[in-house]
Each structure stands twice: as structure tokens, then as C-alpha cells.
CSV table of C-alpha atoms in Angstrom, one decimal:
chain,number,residue,atom,x,y,z
A,1,UNK,CA,0.0,0.0,0.0
A,2,UNK,CA,1.2,3.5,-0.7
A,3,UNK,CA,2.2,5.6,2.2
A,4,UNK,CA,0.1,8.4,0.9
A,5,UNK,CA,-3.7,8.5,1.0
A,6,UNK,CA,-3.6,11.2,-1.6
A,7,UNK,CA,-2.3,8.9,-4.3
A,8,UNK,CA,-4.8,6.1,-4.0
A,9,UNK,CA,-7.5,7.5,-6.3
A,10,UNK,CA,-8.7,10.9,-7.4
A,11,UNK,CA,-11.8,10.6,-5.2
A,12,UNK,CA,-12.2,9.1,-1.7
A,13,UNK,CA,-15.8,8.1,-1.0
A,14,UNK,CA,-16.9,9.4,2.4
A,15,UNK,CA,-19.3,6.7,3.6
A,16,UNK,CA,-21.8,6.9,6.5
A,17,UNK,CA,-23.3,3.5,7.3
A,18,UNK,CA,-26.3,2.9,9.5
A,19,UNK,CA,-26.1,-0.9,9.0
A,20,UNK,CA,-22.8,-2.8,9.0
A,21,UNK,CA,-24.4,-5.4,6.8
A,22,UNK,CA,-24.2,-2.9,3.9
A,23,UNK,CA,-20.5,-2.4,4.3
A,24,UNK,CA,-19.2,-5.3,2.2
A,25,UNK,CA,-21.5,-5.0,-0.8
A,26,UNK,CA,-21.0,-1.2,-0.8
A,27,UNK,CA,-17.2,-1.5,-0.6
A,28,UNK,CA,-17.3,-4.1,-3.4
A,29,UNK,CA,-19.3,-1.8,-5.6
A,30,UNK,CA,-16.9,1.2,-5.0
A,31,UNK,CA,-13.9,-1.0,-5.7
A,32,UNK,CA,-15.5,-2.3,-8.9
A,33,UNK,CA,-16.1,1.2,-10.0
A,34,UNK,CA,-12.5,2.1,-9.5
A,35,UNK,CA,-12.4,3.7,-6.0
A,36,UNK,CA,-10.4,1.5,-3.7
A,37,UNK,CA,-9.9,4.0,-0.9
A,38,UNK,CA,-13.0,4.2,1.2
A,39,UNK,CA,-13.4,6.5,4.3
A,40,UNK,CA,-16.0,5.1,6.7
A,41,UNK,CA,-16.9,7.9,9.1
A,42,UNK,CA,-17.3,7.3,12.8
A,43,UNK,CA,-20.7,9.0,12.9
A,44,UNK,CA,-22.7,5.9,13.5
A,45,UNK,CA,-22.8,3.0,15.9
A,46,UNK,CA,-22.2,0.7,12.9
A,47,UNK,CA,-18.9,2.3,11.8
A,48,UNK,CA,-16.4,0.1,13.6
A,49,UNK,CA,-18.2,-3.1,12.6
A,50,UNK,CA,-18.3,-1.8,9.0
A,51,UNK,CA,-14.6,-1.1,8.9
A,52,UNK,CA,-13.9,-4.5,10.4
A,53,UNK,CA,-16.1,-6.2,7.8
A,54,UNK,CA,-14.5,-4.4,4.8
A,55,UNK,CA,-11.0,-5.0,6.1
A,56,UNK,CA,-11.7,-8.7,6.4
A,57,UNK,CA,-13.8,-9.4,3.3
A,58,UNK,CA,-12.9,-6.9,0.6
A,59,UNK,CA,-9.1,-7.3,0.1
A,60,UNK,CA,-9.0,-4.9,-2.8
A,61,UNK,CA,-10.4,-2.1,-0.7
A,62,UNK,CA,-8.2,0.3,1.3
A,63,UNK,CA,-10.6,1.1,4.2
A,64,UNK,CA,-10.0,4.1,6.3
A,65,UNK,CA,-11.7,5.8,9.2
A,66,UNK,CA,-13.1,9.3,9.1
A,67,UNK,CA,-14.2,11.7,11.9
A,68,UNK,CA,-11.3,10.5,14.0
A,69,UNK,CA,-11.2,13.1,16.8
A,70,UNK,CA,-9.6,11.3,19.8
A,71,UNK,CA,-6.9,8.9,20.8
A,72,UNK,CA,-9.6,6.4,21.6
A,73,UNK,CA,-10.9,6.7,18.1
A,74,UNK,CA,-7.4,6.1,16.7
A,75,UNK,CA,-7.0,2.9,18.9
A,76,UNK,CA,-10.4,1.6,18.1
A,77,UNK,CA,-10.2,2.1,14.3
A,78,UNK,CA,-6.7,0.6,14.1
A,79,UNK,CA,-7.9,-2.4,16.0
A,80,UNK,CA,-10.8,-2.7,13.5
A,81,UNK,CA,-8.4,-2.8,10.6
A,82,UNK,CA,-8.4,0.7,9.2
A,83,UNK,CA,-5.5,1.4,6.9
A,84,UNK,CA,-5.7,5.2,7.0
A,85,UNK,CA,-7.1,7.9,9.3
A,86,UNK,CA,-8.9,11.2,8.6
A,87,UNK,CA,-9.9,13.9,11.1
A,88,UNK,CA,-12.0,17.0,10.6
A,89,UNK,CA,-9.5,19.0,12.6
A,90,UNK,CA,-6.6,18.4,14.9
A,91,UNK,CA,-5.0,19.2,18.3
A,92,UNK,CA,-1.5,18.3,19.6
A,93,UNK,CA,-2.9,15.3,21.5
A,94,UNK,CA,-4.8,14.0,18.5
A,95,UNK,CA,-1.8,14.6,16.2
A,96,UNK,CA,0.4,12.6,18.5
A,97,UNK,CA,-2.1,9.7,18.4
A,98,UNK,CA,-2.4,9.8,14.6
A,99,UNK,CA,1.4,9.8,14.3
A,100,UNK,CA,1.6,7.0,16.8
A,101,UNK,CA,-0.8,4.8,14.8
A,102,UNK,CA,1.8,4.1,12.2
A,103,UNK,CA,-0.9,4.6,9.5
A,104,UNK,CA,-1.1,7.3,6.8
A,105,UNK,CA,-3.4,10.1,8.1
A,106,UNK,CA,-5.0,13.3,7.0
A,107,UNK,CA,-5.5,15.9,9.8
A,108,UNK,CA,-8.1,18.5,9.0
A,109,UNK,CA,-7.4,22.2,8.4
A,110,UNK,CA,-9.3,25.2,7.4
A,111,UNK,CA,-6.9,28.1,8.0
A,112,UNK,CA,-3.4,29.1,6.9
A,113,UNK,CA,-2.2,29.1,10.5
A,114,UNK,CA,-3.3,25.4,10.9
A,115,UNK,CA,-1.4,24.5,7.7
A,116,UNK,CA,1.7,26.2,8.9
A,117,UNK,CA,1.5,24.6,12.3
A,118,UNK,CA,1.2,21.1,10.7
A,119,UNK,CA,4.1,21.8,8.4
A,120,UNK,CA,6.1,22.8,11.5
A,121,UNK,CA,5.3,19.3,12.9
A,122,UNK,CA,6.5,17.6,9.8
A,123,UNK,CA,3.0,16.9,8.3
A,124,UNK,CA,2.6,17.8,4.6
A,125,UNK,CA,-0.6,16.0,3.7
A,126,UNK,CA,-3.9,17.3,5.1
A,127,UNK,CA,-7.7,17.3,4.7
A,128,UNK,CA,-9.1,20.7,3.8
A,129,UNK,CA,-12.5,20.9,5.6
A,130,UNK,CA,-15.1,22.1,5.2
A,131,UNK,CA,-13.9,22.8,1.7
A,132,UNK,CA,-16.7,24.7,0.1
A,133,UNK,CA,-17.6,26.7,3.2
A,134,UNK,CA,-13.9,27.4,4.0
A,135,UNK,CA,-13.1,29.1,0.7
A,136,UNK,CA,-13.1,26.3,-1.9
A,137,UNK,CA,-10.7,26.3,-4.8
A,138,UNK,CA,-9.9,30.0,-4.5
A,139,UNK,CA,-8.6,29.5,-1.0
A,140,UNK,CA,-6.5,26.4,-1.9
A,141,UNK,CA,-5.1,28.2,-5.0
A,142,UNK,CA,-4.0,31.1,-2.8
A,143,UNK,CA,-2.2,28.7,-0.4
A,144,UNK,CA,-0.2,27.0,-3.2
A,145,UNK,CA,2.2,29.9,-3.8
A,146,UNK,CA,3.4,30.5,-0.2
A,147,UNK,CA,3.0,26.9,1.0
A,148,UNK,CA,3.7,24.7,-2.0
A,149,UNK,CA,4.9,21.8,0.2
A,150,UNK,CA,1.3,21.3,1.6
A,151,UNK,CA,-0.9,18.8,-0.2
A,152,UNK,CA,-4.6,18.5,0.4
A,153,UNK,CA,-7.7,16.3,0.2
A,154,UNK,CA,-10.5,18.8,0.1
A,155,UNK,CA,-13.8,17.4,1.6
A,156,UNK,CA,-17.1,19.0,2.4
A,157,UNK,CA,-19.7,20.1,-0.1
A,158,UNK,CA,-17.8,18.8,-3.2
A,159,UNK,CA,-19.9,17.4,-6.0
A,160,UNK,CA,-19.2,15.6,-9.3
A,161,UNK,CA,-19.5,19.0,-11.0
A,162,UNK,CA,-17.0,20.8,-8.7
A,163,UNK,CA,-14.5,18.0,-8.2
A,164,UNK,CA,-12.6,18.6,-11.4
A,165,UNK,CA,-11.8,22.2,-10.5
A,166,UNK,CA,-10.3,21.0,-7.2
A,167,UNK,CA,-8.3,18.2,-8.9
A,168,UNK,CA,-6.8,20.6,-11.3
A,169,UNK,CA,-5.0,22.4,-8.5
A,170,UNK,CA,-1.3,21.6,-8.0
A,171,UNK,CA,-1.7,21.2,-4.3
A,172,UNK,CA,-4.7,18.8,-4.4
A,173,UNK,CA,-4.0,15.1,-4.5
A,174,UNK,CA,-7.6,13.9,-4.3
A,175,UNK,CA,-11.0,15.0,-3.1
A,176,UNK,CA,-13.4,13.4,-0.6
A,177,UNK,CA,-17.1,13.2,-1.4
A,178,UNK,CA,-20.3,11.3,-0.9
A,179,UNK,CA,-22.1,11.9,-4.2
A,180,UNK,CA,-21.3,8.3,-5.4
A,181,UNK,CA,-22.9,6.8,-2.2
A,182,UNK,CA,-26.2,8.7,-2.1
A,183,UNK,CA,-28.4,7.8,0.8
A,184,UNK,CA,-31.3,6.6,-1.3
A,185,UNK,CA,-29.1,4.2,-3.2
A,186,UNK,CA,-27.6,2.8,0.0
A,187,UNK,CA,-31.1,2.5,1.6
A,188,UNK,CA,-32.3,0.6,-1.5
A,189,UNK,CA,-29.1,-1.4,-1.7
A,190,UNK,CA,-28.7,-0.4,-5.3
A,191,UNK,CA,-25.1,-1.4,-5.6
A,192,UNK,CA,-25.2,-1.2,-9.4
A,193,UNK,CA,-26.0,2.5,-9.2
A,194,UNK,CA,-23.2,3.0,-6.6
A,195,UNK,CA,-20.7,1.2,-9.0
A,196,UNK,CA,-21.8,3.5,-11.9
A,197,UNK,CA,-21.4,6.6,-9.9
A,198,UNK,CA,-18.0,5.4,-8.6
A,199,UNK,CA,-16.8,4.8,-12.1
A,200,UNK,CA,-17.8,8.3,-13.0
A,201,UNK,CA,-15.9,9.6,-10.0
A,202,UNK,CA,-12.8,7.5,-10.8
A,203,UNK,CA,-12.7,9.0,-14.3
A,204,UNK,CA,-12.3,12.6,-12.9
A,205,UNK,CA,-8.8,13.9,-13.3
A,206,UNK,CA,-9.2,17.6,-13.4
């Protein structure tokens, strides 16, 4: 596996699962569509079981954990089989836990000062969140000149229509989004639709 989350695929699906039984067929559909990196967010009680199931049963998937906001979250998701970690923001304690996991991770930032602070700690790959609300492509473009060493996975409000403009930026490695896993498709277990949407997302190169 690559040491960088940013190089796995142009789009990382951000998945919220209410039922862990949906995890394996959903992951298989995303992988079949060309999106191997899957971020399962810790927003539901089913999340850890979902990560565990994907890690055990979908070998071609690179399953990660999102909404990681504590050292306990780090420990739990590593034990469940997560292969990368994503947080919406960061503190010194959380950053220490992320580094201590030994896994690739993307700490969340939304300001220039947060980016500089992470660079000071030796972290060059970050999640830009909430991307659209925090300034979108214009903000990231403005950061690229003074801070070219920082690379981002923007997440938050990004759609199939807006993703290419993010992916065209030199400091963006991939984007995170949920448009390829719409709630109605997951509820209906329409995995063929998920695979089609994933294939469309995988083809986005900016």
C-alpha cells in the first residue's frame, strides 16, 4: 500500500453507514467502480463493525476511518483494521495519536495558520475541511504559492460537478465526497448504481 492517502484515487468516497451489513457490498461496488480508498466515518454506531467487515472481506479495498477526533478513536479504528485515518481538525494530542498509529493520516485544516502549524510538525498531507464553506478552490489556489509543500484532500460540499476544478489544482492530491454513495441508493441497496457513480468519479482527473 502507498504511504500516501492522496495517491490512491482521485476521489475518496466518504461513507456513512447505519447498517454494518451494507459495508461489504457497498465496498465491493466502490472498488468495482475504480475507487479502492474508502473512508468510513465514525458518525454511526455501525462504523467500527463496517470497517472490520470491509478489512476482512474486501481485500482490494483500502478502508480508512473518518471523523477520528480522539486517541480512543485512533486505537479503536486501528484495531478494527483501518488502513488510513482522517480527522476534521486536529489538536496536539490528536496529532500525537495519529502519528503513533503508524498509519497514513490526514488531519483537517481550514486556516493558513493550521497548515503552517502542521508543516512545523512535519506533516505535509492534510484534509481541507469544510472545503466549500472554508473558501473552496480559490482558497487552496491562494495557499499554493506561499505553502507549496502542503498537499490536500478537500472534503465538504464537493460534487461531481465541482470536483474537477479542485483536482486541477497543483496542491490537491484527491478529493473526498459522498455523491457516489447517495443515501437513497444505499437504503435501496442499489449497488449497481453505486458502482456506476463510482466509475464516473474515478474518471475525474481535473
